[in-house]
Amino acid sequence: MAATPRFKIDVAFVDRNREIEELRNYLQGRPNSILFLYGPKSSGKTTLMYRLFEQMEAEKGYSFNFLNLREVFLGSYDDFIAAFFKSAGDENGVRTGSRRQYSLFGLFKLDAFTERMLKKRQEDPFLVMKREFQRLVKKGVRPVVIIDEFHKLDGLYLPDKQRSLIVELMNFFVAMTKESHLCHVIIASSDAFFIERVYVDSKLRKTSKFMKLDYLKKEDVVTWLRNIKRYNKIEDYTLDEQQIETIWDTVGGSAWEVYSILEDLFQHPLETIVAKIKRERLATIVDVIRHNRALEGILQRFADEPVHHGRDLLDCDTSLLGTLVGENILFYDPVDGVYGIQGKSLEWGIKEYFEGP
Ligand SMILES: Nc1ncnc2c1ncn2[C@@H]1O[C@H](COP(=O)(O)OP(=O)(O)OP(=O)(O)O)[C@@H](O)[C@H]1O
Ligand SMILES: [Mg+2]
């Protein structure tokens, strides 16, 4: 057996070429739809968009505006203005050392006068954005807006207190893409309820593209784990095929969990780590069932089969299914109409609950 590794571990980026290509194709066409990027928790949506942004930022002809709302406090309309608009002189927060791409906020850089007018609510933010897009297009540049964790705008209202900000913003993006063809818009969200809401709204569905980002495929995880020296700068340690299979079998293509196992290999043998993960996932399942015994029946069905079409769950209480989605136990994909367990390690938790000793 290999000795306990002593390594310094670096962050890997495992191939997402196909997905990057799909996003590039979208950006190379004429702006005609909003692209919604969705997928189960921690599947790599944010990472993928940063990657795309890093790759394309340097390319001529595009102007990228990237906003990760997870980094921003959004309690009011004024917070929205502060997050979306920054005066050109205010570089604060725009670049923070070498990791600037992880801290970009302030979608649009403005002159100080416009920013003041926006803050005083004497300027319409939608018009300001449209003018900025028109200015760029006139210069021959293609504006691209990327907003991560878009659902965080939910619950905010325009100053008239009547109109929902998120609804108006989506209408605006429909106008900017399908109608005026002025800019590309990529919206990502880890909130399955939000994606479902967009999808059931026929007006939005017909003007949008939906791209699902799932966990990594087995072949990609295997390539990664066979090459931890290249991917993670781990020296003097290799995983054998049996260990690689065990890691895949435990956490599947969840990059965060694979990485976390590699980190723990610093201190513990793989068998100990795997047993701990299974115990923890079992505890999660026990916890949700303790809070609502009615969930047990639904989860029992997922113990036998981790993926179910909504059609086969029509007899299940919708609000119970919603609870499991809200708790990130299940993921609901409205495009395929399918419910699935959020990740392989939770499959173990469910299996251990129903089949364990
Ligand atoms: N292609 C990849 N290669 C290696 N690691 C990755 C990859 N994609 C994501 N990760 C890692 O997985 C973790 C989760 O990724 P990320 O935060 O991008 O997921 P997400 O889908 O945006 O999550 P959330 O649903 O919470 O928004 C991060 O620690 C990231 O470093
Ligand atoms: Mg994310």
Tab-separated table of C-alpha atoms and ligand atoms in Angstrom:
chain	number	residue	atom	x	y	z
A	1	MET	CA	0.000	0.000	0.000
A	2	ALA	CA	1.238	3.513	-0.777
A	3	ALA	CA	2.621	5.511	2.128
A	4	THR	CA	0.548	8.338	3.570
A	5	PRO	CA	1.139	11.153	1.116
A	6	ARG	CA	2.741	14.403	2.139
A	7	PHE	CA	1.797	16.912	-0.454
A	8	LYS	CA	0.827	20.420	-1.086
A	9	ILE	CA	-2.318	20.346	-3.121
A	10	ASP	CA	-3.260	22.774	-5.850
A	11	VAL	CA	-6.644	23.433	-7.441
A	12	ALA	CA	-7.381	21.428	-10.552
A	13	PHE	CA	-9.490	22.390	-13.490
A	14	VAL	CA	-10.808	19.343	-15.226
A	15	ASP	CA	-11.702	19.547	-18.839
A	16	ARG	CA	-14.991	21.172	-19.733
A	17	ASN	CA	-14.114	21.657	-23.397
A	18	ARG	CA	-17.474	20.578	-24.732
A	19	GLU	CA	-19.333	22.985	-22.465
A	20	ILE	CA	-16.941	25.862	-23.185
A	21	GLU	CA	-17.438	25.201	-26.889
A	22	GLU	CA	-21.209	25.334	-26.436
A	23	LEU	CA	-20.947	28.672	-24.650
A	24	ARG	CA	-18.588	30.014	-27.301
A	25	ASN	CA	-21.029	29.017	-30.023
A	26	TYR	CA	-23.751	30.912	-28.242
A	27	LEU	CA	-21.531	33.996	-28.011
A	28	GLN	CA	-20.429	33.804	-31.620
A	29	GLY	CA	-23.981	33.906	-32.954
A	30	ARG	CA	-26.194	36.956	-33.133
A	31	PRO	CA	-27.728	37.741	-29.721
A	32	ASN	CA	-31.146	36.175	-29.947
A	33	SER	CA	-31.892	34.543	-26.609
A	34	ILE	CA	-30.937	34.504	-22.952
A	35	LEU	CA	-28.852	31.485	-21.992
A	36	PHE	CA	-29.700	29.935	-18.625
A	37	LEU	CA	-26.959	27.770	-17.150
A	38	TYR	CA	-28.298	25.432	-14.503
A	39	GLY	CA	-27.379	22.190	-12.843
A	40	PRO	CA	-27.137	20.423	-9.489
A	41	LYS	CA	-25.415	21.971	-6.510
A	42	SER	CA	-21.656	22.400	-6.945
A	43	SER	CA	-21.613	20.943	-10.452
A	44	GLY	CA	-19.164	23.665	-11.498
A	45	LYS	CA	-21.357	26.388	-13.028
A	46	THR	CA	-19.487	29.304	-11.499
A	47	THR	CA	-16.111	27.744	-12.226
A	48	LEU	CA	-17.099	27.168	-15.847
A	49	MET	CA	-18.178	30.761	-16.327
A	50	TYR	CA	-14.996	32.123	-14.783
A	51	ARG	CA	-13.069	29.861	-17.126
A	52	LEU	CA	-14.976	31.097	-20.155
A	53	PHE	CA	-14.496	34.646	-18.983
A	54	GLU	CA	-10.738	34.141	-18.489
A	55	GLN	CA	-10.381	32.595	-21.925
A	56	MET	CA	-12.417	35.142	-23.795
A	57	GLU	CA	-11.623	38.305	-21.863
A	58	ALA	CA	-8.466	38.798	-23.874
A	59	GLU	CA	-10.115	38.157	-27.220
A	60	LYS	CA	-10.821	41.190	-29.294
A	61	GLY	CA	-14.364	42.170	-30.090
A	62	TYR	CA	-16.077	41.303	-26.792
A	63	SER	CA	-16.823	43.330	-23.728
A	64	PHE	CA	-17.480	41.053	-20.771
A	65	ASN	CA	-19.483	42.179	-17.799
A	66	PHE	CA	-19.379	39.534	-15.110
A	67	LEU	CA	-21.293	39.765	-11.873
A	68	ASN	CA	-21.413	37.085	-9.185
A	69	LEU	CA	-24.308	38.014	-6.940
A	70	ARG	CA	-23.193	35.516	-4.297
A	71	GLU	CA	-20.474	38.025	-3.424
A	72	VAL	CA	-22.908	40.892	-3.041
A	73	PHE	CA	-25.338	41.847	-0.321
A	74	LEU	CA	-28.752	42.505	-1.865
A	75	GLY	CA	-31.324	43.809	0.558
A	76	SER	CA	-32.828	46.659	-1.440
A	77	TYR	CA	-33.140	48.376	-4.795
A	78	ASP	CA	-30.176	50.598	-3.849
A	79	ASP	CA	-28.025	47.514	-3.306
A	80	PHE	CA	-28.957	46.395	-6.819
A	81	ILE	CA	-27.833	49.772	-8.212
A	82	ALA	CA	-24.606	49.587	-6.241
A	83	ALA	CA	-23.927	46.035	-7.470
A	84	PHE	CA	-24.677	46.681	-11.113
A	85	PHE	CA	-23.233	50.147	-11.605
A	86	LYS	CA	-19.885	51.625	-10.694
A	87	SER	CA	-18.427	54.923	-11.763
A	88	ALA	CA	-15.343	54.572	-13.969
A	89	GLY	CA	-13.167	56.178	-11.316
A	90	ASP	CA	-14.204	53.673	-8.693
A	91	GLU	CA	-12.023	50.663	-9.219
A	92	ASN	CA	-12.680	49.540	-5.702
A	93	GLY	CA	-13.509	45.861	-5.762
A	94	VAL	CA	-13.058	45.557	-9.488
A	95	ARG	CA	-9.546	44.249	-9.310
A	96	THR	CA	-8.125	42.575	-6.281
A	97	GLY	CA	-4.659	41.323	-6.990
A	98	SER	CA	-4.089	38.225	-9.037
A	99	ARG	CA	-7.548	36.793	-8.365
A	100	ARG	CA	-9.358	39.772	-9.856
A	101	GLN	CA	-11.612	37.552	-11.953
A	102	TYR	CA	-13.060	36.059	-8.788
A	103	SER	CA	-14.001	39.415	-7.380
A	104	LEU	CA	-15.440	41.333	-10.254
A	105	PHE	CA	-18.466	43.278	-9.348
A	106	GLY	CA	-20.086	46.357	-10.710
A	107	LEU	CA	-21.418	45.265	-14.062
A	108	PHE	CA	-21.340	48.637	-15.762
A	109	LYS	CA	-18.745	51.331	-15.368
A	110	LEU	CA	-20.270	54.761	-15.676
A	111	ASP	CA	-19.340	58.392	-15.477
A	112	ALA	CA	-19.783	59.830	-12.008
A	113	PHE	CA	-22.719	62.006	-13.089
A	114	THR	CA	-24.805	59.069	-14.351
A	115	GLU	CA	-23.957	57.095	-11.256
A	116	ARG	CA	-25.152	59.956	-9.047
A	117	MET	CA	-28.355	60.265	-11.066
A	118	LEU	CA	-28.973	56.542	-10.715
A	119	LYS	CA	-28.427	56.686	-7.000
A	120	LYS	CA	-30.822	59.629	-6.731
A	121	ARG	CA	-33.285	57.597	-8.796
A	122	GLN	CA	-33.373	60.272	-11.484
A	123	GLU	CA	-32.080	57.955	-14.149
A	124	ASP	CA	-33.623	54.713	-15.407
A	125	PRO	CA	-31.156	51.809	-14.923
A	126	PHE	CA	-32.553	49.941	-17.909
A	127	LEU	CA	-31.966	52.920	-20.188
A	128	VAL	CA	-28.449	53.316	-18.833
A	129	MET	CA	-27.691	49.677	-19.664
A	130	LYS	CA	-29.229	49.950	-23.116
A	131	ARG	CA	-27.205	53.084	-23.898
A	132	GLU	CA	-24.042	51.270	-22.827
A	133	PHE	CA	-24.833	48.308	-25.103
A	134	GLN	CA	-25.571	50.648	-28.003
A	135	ARG	CA	-22.330	52.511	-27.430
A	136	LEU	CA	-20.319	49.291	-27.512
A	137	VAL	CA	-22.105	47.898	-30.563
A	138	LYS	CA	-21.458	51.145	-32.414
A	139	LYS	CA	-17.758	50.674	-31.703
A	140	GLY	CA	-17.955	47.161	-33.180
A	141	VAL	CA	-17.739	45.461	-29.776
A	142	ARG	CA	-20.115	42.693	-28.652
A	143	PRO	CA	-21.367	43.212	-25.116
A	144	VAL	CA	-21.755	40.092	-22.982
A	145	VAL	CA	-23.505	40.126	-19.624
A	146	ILE	CA	-22.923	37.188	-17.287
A	147	ILE	CA	-24.784	37.097	-14.000
A	148	ASP	CA	-24.261	34.293	-11.517
A	149	GLU	CA	-26.744	33.493	-8.743
A	150	PHE	CA	-29.330	35.630	-10.511
A	151	HIS	CA	-32.140	34.366	-8.264
A	152	LYS	CA	-30.710	36.476	-5.439
A	153	LEU	CA	-32.517	39.461	-6.987
A	154	ASP	CA	-35.812	37.811	-6.115
A	155	GLY	CA	-37.870	39.756	-3.606
A	156	LEU	CA	-36.505	43.152	-4.643
A	157	TYR	CA	-38.796	45.781	-6.147
A	158	LEU	CA	-38.394	48.829	-8.337
A	159	PRO	CA	-38.843	52.144	-6.504
A	160	ASP	CA	-42.555	52.213	-7.463
A	161	LYS	CA	-42.848	49.184	-5.112
A	162	GLN	CA	-45.186	47.575	-7.641
A	163	ARG	CA	-42.896	45.903	-10.094
A	164	SER	CA	-40.620	43.011	-9.274
A	165	LEU	CA	-37.008	43.774	-10.177
A	166	ILE	CA	-36.174	40.250	-11.314
A	167	VAL	CA	-39.201	40.122	-13.634
A	168	GLU	CA	-38.442	43.536	-15.137
A	169	LEU	CA	-34.796	42.650	-15.563
A	170	MET	CA	-35.638	39.426	-17.381
A	171	ASN	CA	-38.084	41.301	-19.633
A	172	PHE	CA	-35.332	43.788	-20.327
A	173	PHE	CA	-32.888	41.031	-21.235
A	174	VAL	CA	-35.474	39.489	-23.568
A	175	ALA	CA	-35.740	42.887	-25.265
A	176	MET	CA	-31.934	43.198	-25.468
A	177	THR	CA	-31.500	39.723	-26.976
A	178	LYS	CA	-34.483	38.523	-28.994
A	179	GLU	CA	-35.785	41.953	-29.984
A	180	SER	CA	-32.841	44.358	-30.296
A	181	HIS	CA	-30.038	41.776	-30.674
A	182	LEU	CA	-27.779	44.121	-28.730
A	183	CYS	CA	-26.049	41.869	-26.242
A	184	HIS	CA	-25.591	38.285	-25.110
A	185	VAL	CA	-26.873	37.394	-21.677
A	186	ILE	CA	-25.831	34.346	-19.664
A	187	ILE	CA	-27.647	33.777	-16.407
A	188	ALA	CA	-26.647	31.054	-13.971
A	189	SER	CA	-28.464	29.827	-10.953
A	190	SER	CA	-28.137	26.976	-8.524
A	191	ASP	CA	-31.745	27.482	-7.450
A	192	ALA	CA	-33.850	24.751	-9.056
A	193	PHE	CA	-37.070	26.601	-8.165
A	194	PHE	CA	-35.907	29.696	-10.031
A	195	ILE	CA	-35.010	27.714	-13.166
A	196	GLU	CA	-38.363	25.956	-12.984
A	197	ARG	CA	-40.163	29.287	-12.723
A	198	VAL	CA	-38.363	30.582	-15.786
A	199	TYR	CA	-39.076	27.379	-17.641
A	200	VAL	CA	-42.800	27.288	-16.940
A	201	ASP	CA	-43.141	30.924	-18.047
A	202	SER	CA	-43.837	30.294	-21.726
A	203	LYS	CA	-42.739	33.785	-22.741
A	204	LEU	CA	-39.318	33.252	-21.194
A	205	ARG	CA	-39.006	29.646	-22.267
A	206	LYS	CA	-39.530	30.570	-25.892
A	207	THR	CA	-36.912	33.291	-25.772
A	208	SER	CA	-34.249	31.387	-23.864
A	209	LYS	CA	-31.789	28.563	-24.208
A	210	PHE	CA	-31.187	26.200	-21.320
A	211	MET	CA	-27.844	24.566	-20.750
A	212	LYS	CA	-27.463	21.955	-18.058
A	213	LEU	CA	-24.121	21.468	-16.391
A	214	ASP	CA	-23.955	18.076	-14.759
A	215	TYR	CA	-21.251	16.565	-12.587
A	216	LEU	CA	-18.051	15.416	-14.290
A	217	LYS	CA	-18.158	12.225	-16.316
A	218	LYS	CA	-16.368	9.101	-15.123
A	219	GLU	CA	-13.720	9.240	-17.837
A	220	ASP	CA	-12.817	12.815	-16.812
A	221	VAL	CA	-12.576	11.944	-13.118
A	222	VAL	CA	-10.422	8.912	-13.958
A	223	THR	CA	-8.110	11.019	-16.133
A	224	TRP	CA	-7.861	13.567	-13.326
A	225	LEU	CA	-7.076	10.977	-10.646
A	226	ARG	CA	-4.538	9.194	-12.813
A	227	ASN	CA	-2.761	12.520	-13.239
A	228	ILE	CA	-2.911	14.243	-9.857
A	229	LYS	CA	0.626	15.451	-10.367
A	230	ARG	CA	-0.414	17.465	-13.399
A	231	TYR	CA	-3.829	18.548	-12.099
A	232	ASN	CA	-3.048	19.168	-8.438
A	233	LYS	CA	0.737	19.475	-8.358
A	234	ILE	CA	0.811	16.491	-6.014
A	235	GLU	CA	4.300	15.011	-5.964
A	236	ASP	CA	5.409	11.579	-4.777
A	237	TYR	CA	1.976	10.050	-4.632
A	238	THR	CA	-0.148	8.165	-7.078
A	239	LEU	CA	-3.516	6.552	-6.762
A	240	ASP	CA	-3.901	3.003	-8.022
A	241	GLU	CA	-6.818	1.928	-10.206
A	242	GLN	CA	-8.610	0.365	-7.260
A	243	GLN	CA	-8.452	3.624	-5.287
A	244	ILE	CA	-9.623	5.611	-8.288
A	245	GLU	CA	-12.597	3.290	-8.666
A	246	THR	CA	-13.385	3.645	-4.945
A	247	ILE	CA	-13.339	7.449	-5.172
A	248	TRP	CA	-15.636	7.401	-8.219
A	249	ASP	CA	-17.914	4.911	-6.538
A	250	THR	CA	-18.191	7.129	-3.445
A	251	VAL	CA	-18.597	10.667	-4.781
A	252	GLY	CA	-18.953	10.271	-8.558
A	253	GLY	CA	-18.222	13.375	-10.626
A	254	SER	CA	-18.662	15.957	-7.887
A	255	ALA	CA	-15.391	17.879	-8.310
A	256	TRP	CA	-15.640	19.492	-4.915
A	257	GLU	CA	-15.912	16.153	-3.142
A	258	VAL	CA	-13.163	14.534	-5.212
A	259	TYR	CA	-10.878	17.424	-4.333
A	260	SER	CA	-11.823	17.216	-0.720
A	261	ILE	CA	-10.897	13.500	-0.642
A	262	LEU	CA	-7.487	14.347	-2.136
A	263	GLU	CA	-6.986	16.915	0.620
A	264	ASP	CA	-7.919	14.408	3.316
A	265	LEU	CA	-5.487	11.853	1.918
A	266	PHE	CA	-2.896	14.020	3.618
A	267	GLN	CA	-3.945	12.553	6.916
A	268	HIS	CA	-6.092	9.479	6.501
A	269	PRO	CA	-6.248	6.287	4.471
A	270	LEU	CA	-8.856	6.272	1.726
A	271	GLU	CA	-11.019	3.641	3.459
A	272	THR	CA	-11.380	5.874	6.518
A	273	ILE	CA	-12.314	8.895	4.386
A	274	VAL	CA	-14.884	6.933	2.399
A	275	ALA	CA	-16.473	5.491	5.543
A	276	LYS	CA	-16.720	8.992	7.029
A	277	ILE	CA	-18.365	10.411	3.908
A	278	LYS	CA	-20.960	7.641	3.954
A	279	ARG	CA	-21.655	8.196	7.669
A	280	GLU	CA	-22.066	11.924	7.105
A	281	ARG	CA	-24.477	11.478	4.200
A	282	LEU	CA	-26.477	8.969	6.215
A	283	ALA	CA	-26.722	11.554	8.994
A	284	THR	CA	-28.021	14.128	6.476
A	285	ILE	CA	-30.752	11.752	5.352
A	286	VAL	CA	-31.708	10.833	8.919
A	287	ASP	CA	-31.912	14.535	9.694
A	288	VAL	CA	-34.322	15.439	6.876
A	289	ILE	CA	-36.493	12.431	7.665
A	290	ARG	CA	-36.512	13.278	11.368
A	291	HIS	CA	-37.902	16.705	10.485
A	292	ASN	CA	-40.546	15.243	8.209
A	293	ARG	CA	-41.337	11.528	8.367
A	294	ALA	CA	-43.459	11.812	5.213
A	295	LEU	CA	-40.278	12.215	3.168
A	296	GLU	CA	-39.262	8.643	3.933
A	297	GLY	CA	-41.680	7.151	1.391
A	298	ILE	CA	-40.353	9.306	-1.439
A	299	LEU	CA	-36.734	8.666	-0.555
A	300	GLN	CA	-37.406	4.934	-0.446
A	301	ARG	CA	-38.186	5.100	-4.150
A	302	PHE	CA	-34.901	6.860	-4.819
A	303	ALA	CA	-33.048	4.155	-2.902
A	304	ASP	CA	-34.021	1.730	-5.644
A	305	GLU	CA	-33.474	4.102	-8.543
A	306	PRO	CA	-31.625	7.458	-8.214
A	307	VAL	CA	-33.414	9.148	-11.120
A	308	HIS	CA	-37.153	9.375	-11.727
A	309	HIS	CA	-39.191	11.094	-14.372
A	310	GLY	CA	-41.797	13.431	-12.845
A	311	ARG	CA	-44.438	11.309	-14.589
A	312	ASP	CA	-43.592	8.392	-12.303
A	313	LEU	CA	-43.930	10.529	-9.188
A	314	LEU	CA	-47.395	11.953	-9.855
A	315	ASP	CA	-48.717	10.202	-6.766
A	316	CYS	CA	-46.143	12.016	-4.565
A	317	ASP	CA	-47.073	15.162	-2.700
A	318	THR	CA	-45.618	18.062	-4.725
A	319	SER	CA	-44.699	20.043	-1.636
A	320	LEU	CA	-42.741	17.079	-0.239
A	321	LEU	CA	-40.797	16.779	-3.465
A	322	GLY	CA	-40.244	20.535	-3.239
A	323	THR	CA	-38.878	20.140	0.285
A	324	LEU	CA	-36.338	17.578	-0.920
A	325	VAL	CA	-35.297	19.886	-3.753
A	326	GLY	CA	-35.086	22.857	-1.357
A	327	GLU	CA	-32.891	20.791	1.005
A	328	ASN	CA	-30.593	19.933	-1.922
A	329	ILE	CA	-31.289	16.234	-1.535
A	330	LEU	CA	-32.959	16.016	-4.929
A	331	PHE	CA	-32.330	18.051	-8.031
A	332	TYR	CA	-35.206	18.853	-10.368
A	333	ASP	CA	-34.459	19.413	-14.027
A	334	PRO	CA	-37.517	21.157	-15.523
A	335	VAL	CA	-36.232	20.774	-19.068
A	336	ASP	CA	-36.177	16.974	-18.905
A	337	GLY	CA	-38.859	16.802	-16.216
A	338	VAL	CA	-36.607	14.568	-14.141
A	339	TYR	CA	-35.836	14.311	-10.405
A	340	GLY	CA	-32.481	12.909	-9.350
A	341	ILE	CA	-30.420	12.561	-6.186
A	342	GLN	CA	-27.913	15.416	-5.834
A	343	GLY	CA	-24.707	13.482	-6.180
A	344	LYS	CA	-23.439	9.983	-5.670
A	345	SER	CA	-22.412	10.404	-2.046
A	346	LEU	CA	-26.009	11.183	-1.112
A	347	GLU	CA	-27.076	8.048	-2.967
A	348	TRP	CA	-24.916	6.242	-0.388
A	349	GLY	CA	-26.646	8.098	2.435
A	350	ILE	CA	-30.051	6.996	1.156
A	351	LYS	CA	-28.874	3.445	0.522
A	352	GLU	CA	-27.389	3.175	4.005
A	353	TYR	CA	-30.610	4.473	5.535
A	354	PHE	CA	-32.812	1.864	3.893
A	355	GLU	CA	-30.413	-1.030	3.522
A	356	GLY	CA	-27.885	-0.425	6.277
A	357	PRO	CA	-27.543	-2.582	9.370
B	1	LIG	N1	-13.977	21.508	-14.054
B	1	LIG	C1	-13.611	21.441	-12.772
B	1	LIG	N2	-12.463	20.845	-12.416
B	1	LIG	C2	-12.091	20.747	-11.126
B	1	LIG	N3	-12.767	21.280	-10.105
B	1	LIG	C3	-13.912	21.893	-10.386
B	1	LIG	C4	-14.413	22.002	-11.722
B	1	LIG	N4	-15.584	22.651	-11.698
B	1	LIG	C5	-15.813	22.918	-10.403
B	1	LIG	N5	-14.823	22.485	-9.623
B	1	LIG	C6	-14.735	22.629	-8.167
B	1	LIG	O1	-15.985	22.246	-7.611
B	1	LIG	C7	-16.415	23.158	-6.615
B	1	LIG	C8	-17.794	23.669	-6.944
B	1	LIG	O2	-17.750	24.425	-8.143
B	1	LIG	P1	-18.666	25.680	-8.392
B	1	LIG	O3	-18.748	26.553	-7.193
B	1	LIG	O4	-18.218	26.275	-9.669
B	1	LIG	O5	-20.071	24.954	-8.597
B	1	LIG	P2	-21.486	25.638	-8.818
B	1	LIG	O6	-22.244	24.743	-9.727
B	1	LIG	O7	-21.329	27.046	-9.214
B	1	LIG	O8	-22.077	25.547	-7.327
B	1	LIG	P3	-23.422	26.216	-6.778
B	1	LIG	O9	-24.519	25.270	-7.190
B	1	LIG	O10	-23.242	26.261	-5.294
B	1	LIG	O11	-23.542	27.579	-7.404
B	1	LIG	C9	-15.353	24.243	-6.554
B	1	LIG	O12	-14.562	23.992	-5.425
B	1	LIG	C10	-14.539	24.088	-7.814
B	1	LIG	O13	-13.191	24.390	-7.614
B	2	MG	MG	-22.162	28.740	-8.408
